[in-house]
Amino acid sequence: MRRLLATLVAAKPHGRIAELGTAYGEGASAMVAALPSDATFVTVENDPERFRLAAQRLAGTRAEMVLGDWRELLPERGPFDLVFLDAGDAAESAALAISMLAPGGILVKDDLTPGRTSDGDPVRQALLGDPRLLACEIQTTASTAAIVAVRRSP
Ligand SMILES: C[S@@+](CC[C@H](N)C(=O)[O-])C[C@H]1O[C@@H](n2cnc3c(N)ncnc32)[C@H](O)[C@@H]1O
């Protein structure tokens, strides 16, 4: 996932990039290391202790760190060219995350179990079935998969 995120970040030279859920800064460190000089990166975490530890890890980088609920803080700052949806219930928040994407913007969701269909899976239904997106699922390790989706242009 670190390599996938870094690759997608590098593909957005003037990109506005957001991570929803920083945790301890593992994904953020990979993304900010690949950040093009004209791109920006913001990551939001609502757990104060995780935020503190991630801030230590990301100190001195170009990551903008925000403490709080991304659902309240980020939509007004959009649209974004790349969104890593990695906080809370993805099925519940997928529609809001998609609404934050610019046309051509990419949404990434990881931590899926490979080899399953959308039947009975609200996360896959929300992302693979949304008409605003062109989406695919890729296997990232032997036991994990991710969805990579692009917001269609009008
Ligand atoms: C799976 S972890 C994130 C992992 C991180 N993106 C990485 O790649 O290393 C999910 C994090 O999202 C945070 N979170 C959950 N709901 C949130 C919300 N509404 N706003 C901001 N952060 C949230 C949790 O506290 C948790 O630290």
mmCIF file of C-alpha atoms and ligand atoms in Angstrom:
data_model
loop_
_atom_site.group_PDB
_atom_site.id
_atom_site.type_symbol
_atom_site.label_atom_id
_atom_site.label_comp_id
_atom_site.label_asym_id
_atom_site.label_seq_id
_atom_site.Cartn_x
_atom_site.Cartn_y
_atom_site.Cartn_z
ATOM 1 C CA MET A 1 0.000 0.000 0.000
ATOM 2 C CA ARG A 2 2.853 2.398 0.708
ATOM 3 C CA ARG A 3 4.169 1.899 -2.814
ATOM 4 C CA LEU A 4 0.704 2.210 -4.366
ATOM 5 C CA LEU A 5 -0.035 5.422 -2.474
ATOM 6 C CA ALA A 6 3.348 6.896 -3.348
ATOM 7 C CA THR A 7 2.845 6.042 -7.029
ATOM 8 C CA LEU A 8 -0.562 7.719 -7.152
ATOM 9 C CA VAL A 9 0.735 10.796 -5.332
ATOM 10 C CA ALA A 10 3.593 11.109 -7.811
ATOM 11 C CA ALA A 11 1.033 11.015 -10.643
ATOM 12 C CA LYS A 12 -0.526 14.277 -9.392
ATOM 13 C CA PRO A 13 2.084 17.015 -10.054
ATOM 14 C CA HIS A 14 -0.217 19.869 -8.989
ATOM 15 C CA GLY A 15 -2.411 17.680 -6.883
ATOM 16 C CA ARG A 16 -4.428 18.478 -3.807
ATOM 17 C CA ILE A 17 -4.132 15.284 -1.815
ATOM 18 C CA ALA A 18 -5.965 14.231 1.338
ATOM 19 C CA GLU A 19 -5.721 11.317 3.727
ATOM 20 C CA LEU A 20 -8.757 10.568 5.892
ATOM 21 C CA GLY A 21 -7.375 8.983 9.062
ATOM 22 C CA THR A 22 -3.684 9.529 9.812
ATOM 23 C CA ALA A 23 -3.326 7.005 12.650
ATOM 24 C CA TYR A 24 0.447 6.806 13.322
ATOM 25 C CA GLY A 25 1.500 8.313 10.001
ATOM 26 C CA GLU A 26 2.475 5.127 8.164
ATOM 27 C CA GLY A 27 0.583 5.901 4.958
ATOM 28 C CA ALA A 28 1.191 9.626 5.302
ATOM 29 C CA SER A 29 4.959 9.153 5.452
ATOM 30 C CA ALA A 30 4.872 7.243 2.146
ATOM 31 C CA MET A 31 2.609 9.816 0.517
ATOM 32 C CA VAL A 32 4.507 12.890 1.623
ATOM 33 C CA ALA A 33 7.828 11.367 0.558
ATOM 34 C CA ALA A 34 6.482 11.156 -3.007
ATOM 35 C CA LEU A 35 4.771 14.568 -2.970
ATOM 36 C CA PRO A 36 5.572 16.639 -6.090
ATOM 37 C CA SER A 37 6.868 20.120 -5.388
ATOM 38 C CA ASP A 38 3.649 21.835 -6.515
ATOM 39 C CA ALA A 39 1.297 19.419 -4.765
ATOM 40 C CA THR A 40 -0.191 19.688 -1.279
ATOM 41 C CA PHE A 41 -0.997 16.985 1.265
ATOM 42 C CA VAL A 42 -3.352 17.195 4.233
ATOM 43 C CA THR A 43 -4.063 14.356 6.649
ATOM 44 C CA VAL A 44 -6.752 14.342 9.355
ATOM 45 C CA GLU A 45 -6.901 12.278 12.558
ATOM 46 C CA ASN A 46 -9.492 12.537 15.318
ATOM 47 C CA ASP A 47 -7.634 10.636 18.034
ATOM 48 C CA PRO A 48 -5.422 13.112 19.960
ATOM 49 C CA GLU A 49 -2.811 10.560 21.028
ATOM 50 C CA ARG A 50 -2.438 9.104 17.535
ATOM 51 C CA PHE A 51 -2.300 12.636 16.179
ATOM 52 C CA ARG A 52 0.519 13.486 18.602
ATOM 53 C CA LEU A 53 2.576 10.439 17.643
ATOM 54 C CA ALA A 54 2.002 10.998 13.940
ATOM 55 C CA ALA A 55 3.002 14.647 14.310
ATOM 56 C CA GLN A 56 6.342 13.508 15.728
ATOM 57 C CA ARG A 57 6.837 11.110 12.844
ATOM 58 C CA LEU A 58 5.879 13.648 10.170
ATOM 59 C CA ALA A 59 7.708 16.615 11.699
ATOM 60 C CA GLY A 60 9.796 18.429 9.122
ATOM 61 C CA THR A 61 7.812 17.097 6.172
ATOM 62 C CA ARG A 62 5.336 18.972 3.966
ATOM 63 C CA ALA A 63 2.390 17.121 5.469
ATOM 64 C CA GLU A 64 -0.306 19.400 6.859
ATOM 65 C CA MET A 65 -1.726 17.629 9.877
ATOM 66 C CA VAL A 66 -5.189 18.397 11.205
ATOM 67 C CA LEU A 67 -6.741 17.130 14.443
ATOM 68 C CA GLY A 68 -10.469 16.510 14.195
ATOM 69 C CA ASP A 69 -13.224 14.832 12.230
ATOM 70 C CA TRP A 70 -12.479 14.842 8.505
ATOM 71 C CA ARG A 71 -16.214 14.833 7.743
ATOM 72 C CA GLU A 72 -16.495 18.275 9.325
ATOM 73 C CA LEU A 73 -13.155 19.744 8.292
ATOM 74 C CA LEU A 74 -12.264 18.552 4.816
ATOM 75 C CA PRO A 75 -15.290 18.849 2.512
ATOM 76 C CA GLU A 76 -15.121 22.644 2.474
ATOM 77 C CA ARG A 77 -11.426 22.425 1.526
ATOM 78 C CA GLY A 78 -12.052 20.294 -1.535
ATOM 79 C CA PRO A 79 -12.082 19.370 -4.296
ATOM 80 C CA PHE A 80 -9.142 16.963 -4.029
ATOM 81 C CA ASP A 81 -7.204 15.156 -6.735
ATOM 82 C CA LEU A 82 -6.449 12.148 -4.562
ATOM 83 C CA VAL A 83 -8.269 10.936 -1.437
ATOM 84 C CA PHE A 84 -7.112 8.023 0.698
ATOM 85 C CA LEU A 85 -10.304 6.952 2.486
ATOM 86 C CA ASP A 86 -8.986 5.232 5.604
ATOM 87 C CA ALA A 87 -11.078 6.375 8.582
ATOM 88 C CA GLY A 88 -14.132 4.916 10.215
ATOM 89 C CA ASP A 89 -16.964 3.193 8.371
ATOM 90 C CA ALA A 90 -16.095 3.523 4.681
ATOM 91 C CA ALA A 91 -19.543 2.467 3.530
ATOM 92 C CA GLU A 92 -21.148 5.225 5.575
ATOM 93 C CA SER A 93 -18.726 7.922 4.510
ATOM 94 C CA ALA A 94 -18.085 6.896 0.897
ATOM 95 C CA ALA A 95 -20.644 9.305 -0.568
ATOM 96 C CA LEU A 96 -19.106 12.265 1.242
ATOM 97 C CA ALA A 97 -15.575 11.247 0.259
ATOM 98 C CA ILE A 98 -16.624 10.883 -3.395
ATOM 99 C CA SER A 99 -18.217 14.330 -3.308
ATOM 100 C CA MET A 100 -14.820 15.770 -2.357
ATOM 101 C CA LEU A 101 -13.138 14.492 -5.529
ATOM 102 C CA ALA A 102 -12.328 16.714 -8.480
ATOM 103 C CA PRO A 103 -13.146 15.294 -11.922
ATOM 104 C CA GLY A 104 -10.373 12.800 -12.612
ATOM 105 C CA GLY A 105 -9.618 12.638 -8.909
ATOM 106 C CA ILE A 106 -8.621 9.279 -7.473
ATOM 107 C CA LEU A 107 -10.068 7.603 -4.389
ATOM 108 C CA VAL A 108 -8.254 4.734 -2.662
ATOM 109 C CA LYS A 109 -9.698 2.354 -0.079
ATOM 110 C CA ASP A 110 -7.588 -0.485 1.323
ATOM 111 C CA ASP A 111 -8.038 -3.200 3.950
ATOM 112 C CA LEU A 112 -10.414 -5.303 1.851
ATOM 113 C CA THR A 113 -10.406 -9.091 1.880
ATOM 114 C CA PRO A 114 -9.644 -10.348 -1.645
ATOM 115 C CA GLY A 115 -11.785 -12.769 -3.577
ATOM 116 C CA ARG A 116 -15.167 -11.451 -2.512
ATOM 117 C CA THR A 117 -17.945 -9.875 -4.532
ATOM 118 C CA SER A 118 -20.106 -6.831 -3.841
ATOM 119 C CA ASP A 119 -22.969 -9.042 -2.643
ATOM 120 C CA GLY A 120 -23.525 -8.237 1.018
ATOM 121 C CA ASP A 121 -20.492 -5.963 1.102
ATOM 122 C CA PRO A 122 -21.546 -2.342 1.646
ATOM 123 C CA VAL A 123 -18.045 -0.934 1.074
ATOM 124 C CA ARG A 124 -17.687 -2.605 -2.323
ATOM 125 C CA GLN A 125 -21.251 -1.638 -3.224
ATOM 126 C CA ALA A 126 -20.622 1.987 -2.283
ATOM 127 C CA LEU A 127 -17.396 2.296 -4.269
ATOM 128 C CA LEU A 128 -17.655 -0.195 -7.137
ATOM 129 C CA GLY A 129 -21.315 0.632 -7.721
ATOM 130 C CA ASP A 130 -21.295 4.422 -7.570
ATOM 131 C CA PRO A 131 -22.090 5.886 -11.014
ATOM 132 C CA ARG A 132 -19.815 8.859 -10.343
ATOM 133 C CA LEU A 133 -16.811 6.526 -10.254
ATOM 134 C CA LEU A 134 -14.914 4.226 -12.552
ATOM 135 C CA ALA A 135 -13.448 1.760 -10.075
ATOM 136 C CA CYS A 136 -11.432 -1.422 -9.927
ATOM 137 C CA GLU A 137 -10.225 -3.730 -7.203
ATOM 138 C CA ILE A 138 -6.626 -4.875 -6.962
ATOM 139 C CA GLN A 139 -4.976 -7.413 -4.709
ATOM 140 C CA THR A 140 -2.239 -5.771 -2.681
ATOM 141 C CA THR A 141 -0.897 -8.740 -0.678
ATOM 142 C CA ALA A 142 -1.853 -12.405 -0.357
ATOM 143 C CA SER A 143 -4.526 -11.438 2.158
ATOM 144 C CA THR A 144 -5.484 -7.856 1.305
ATOM 145 C CA ALA A 145 -7.063 -5.945 -1.532
ATOM 146 C CA ALA A 146 -7.805 -2.318 -2.342
ATOM 147 C CA ILE A 147 -10.193 -0.347 -4.495
ATOM 148 C CA VAL A 148 -8.802 2.363 -6.743
ATOM 149 C CA ALA A 149 -11.486 4.589 -8.256
ATOM 150 C CA VAL A 150 -11.516 7.665 -10.480
ATOM 151 C CA ARG A 151 -14.229 10.297 -10.425
ATOM 152 C CA ARG A 152 -15.602 10.500 -13.936
ATOM 153 C CA SER A 153 -15.455 13.808 -15.733
ATOM 154 C CA PRO A 154 -18.829 15.330 -16.655
HETATM 155 C C1 LIG B 1 -6.913 2.510 9.579
HETATM 156 S S1 LIG B 1 -6.400 3.850 10.569
HETATM 157 C C2 LIG B 1 -5.541 4.903 9.423
HETATM 158 C C3 LIG B 1 -4.237 4.343 8.935
HETATM 159 C C4 LIG B 1 -3.400 5.316 8.132
HETATM 160 N N1 LIG B 1 -4.171 5.923 7.053
HETATM 161 C C5 LIG B 1 -2.185 4.640 7.555
HETATM 162 O O1 LIG B 1 -2.178 4.311 6.348
HETATM 163 O O2 LIG B 1 -1.217 4.443 8.288
HETATM 164 C C6 LIG B 1 -7.898 4.766 10.799
HETATM 165 C C7 LIG B 1 -7.720 6.037 11.626
HETATM 166 O O3 LIG B 1 -8.811 6.899 11.352
HETATM 167 C C8 LIG B 1 -9.135 7.599 12.536
HETATM 168 N N2 LIG B 1 -10.513 8.093 12.361
HETATM 169 C C9 LIG B 1 -11.686 7.383 12.455
HETATM 170 N N3 LIG B 1 -12.726 8.171 12.165
HETATM 171 C C10 LIG B 1 -12.222 9.410 11.877
HETATM 172 C C11 LIG B 1 -12.813 10.662 11.500
HETATM 173 N N4 LIG B 1 -14.131 10.779 11.329
HETATM 174 N N5 LIG B 1 -12.000 11.732 11.294
HETATM 175 C C12 LIG B 1 -10.642 11.613 11.452
HETATM 176 N N6 LIG B 1 -10.036 10.448 11.807
HETATM 177 C C13 LIG B 1 -10.809 9.361 12.018
HETATM 178 C C14 LIG B 1 -8.935 6.569 13.632
HETATM 179 O O4 LIG B 1 -8.711 7.184 14.874
HETATM 180 C C15 LIG B 1 -7.710 5.809 13.113
HETATM 181 O O5 LIG B 1 -6.516 6.298 13.662
#
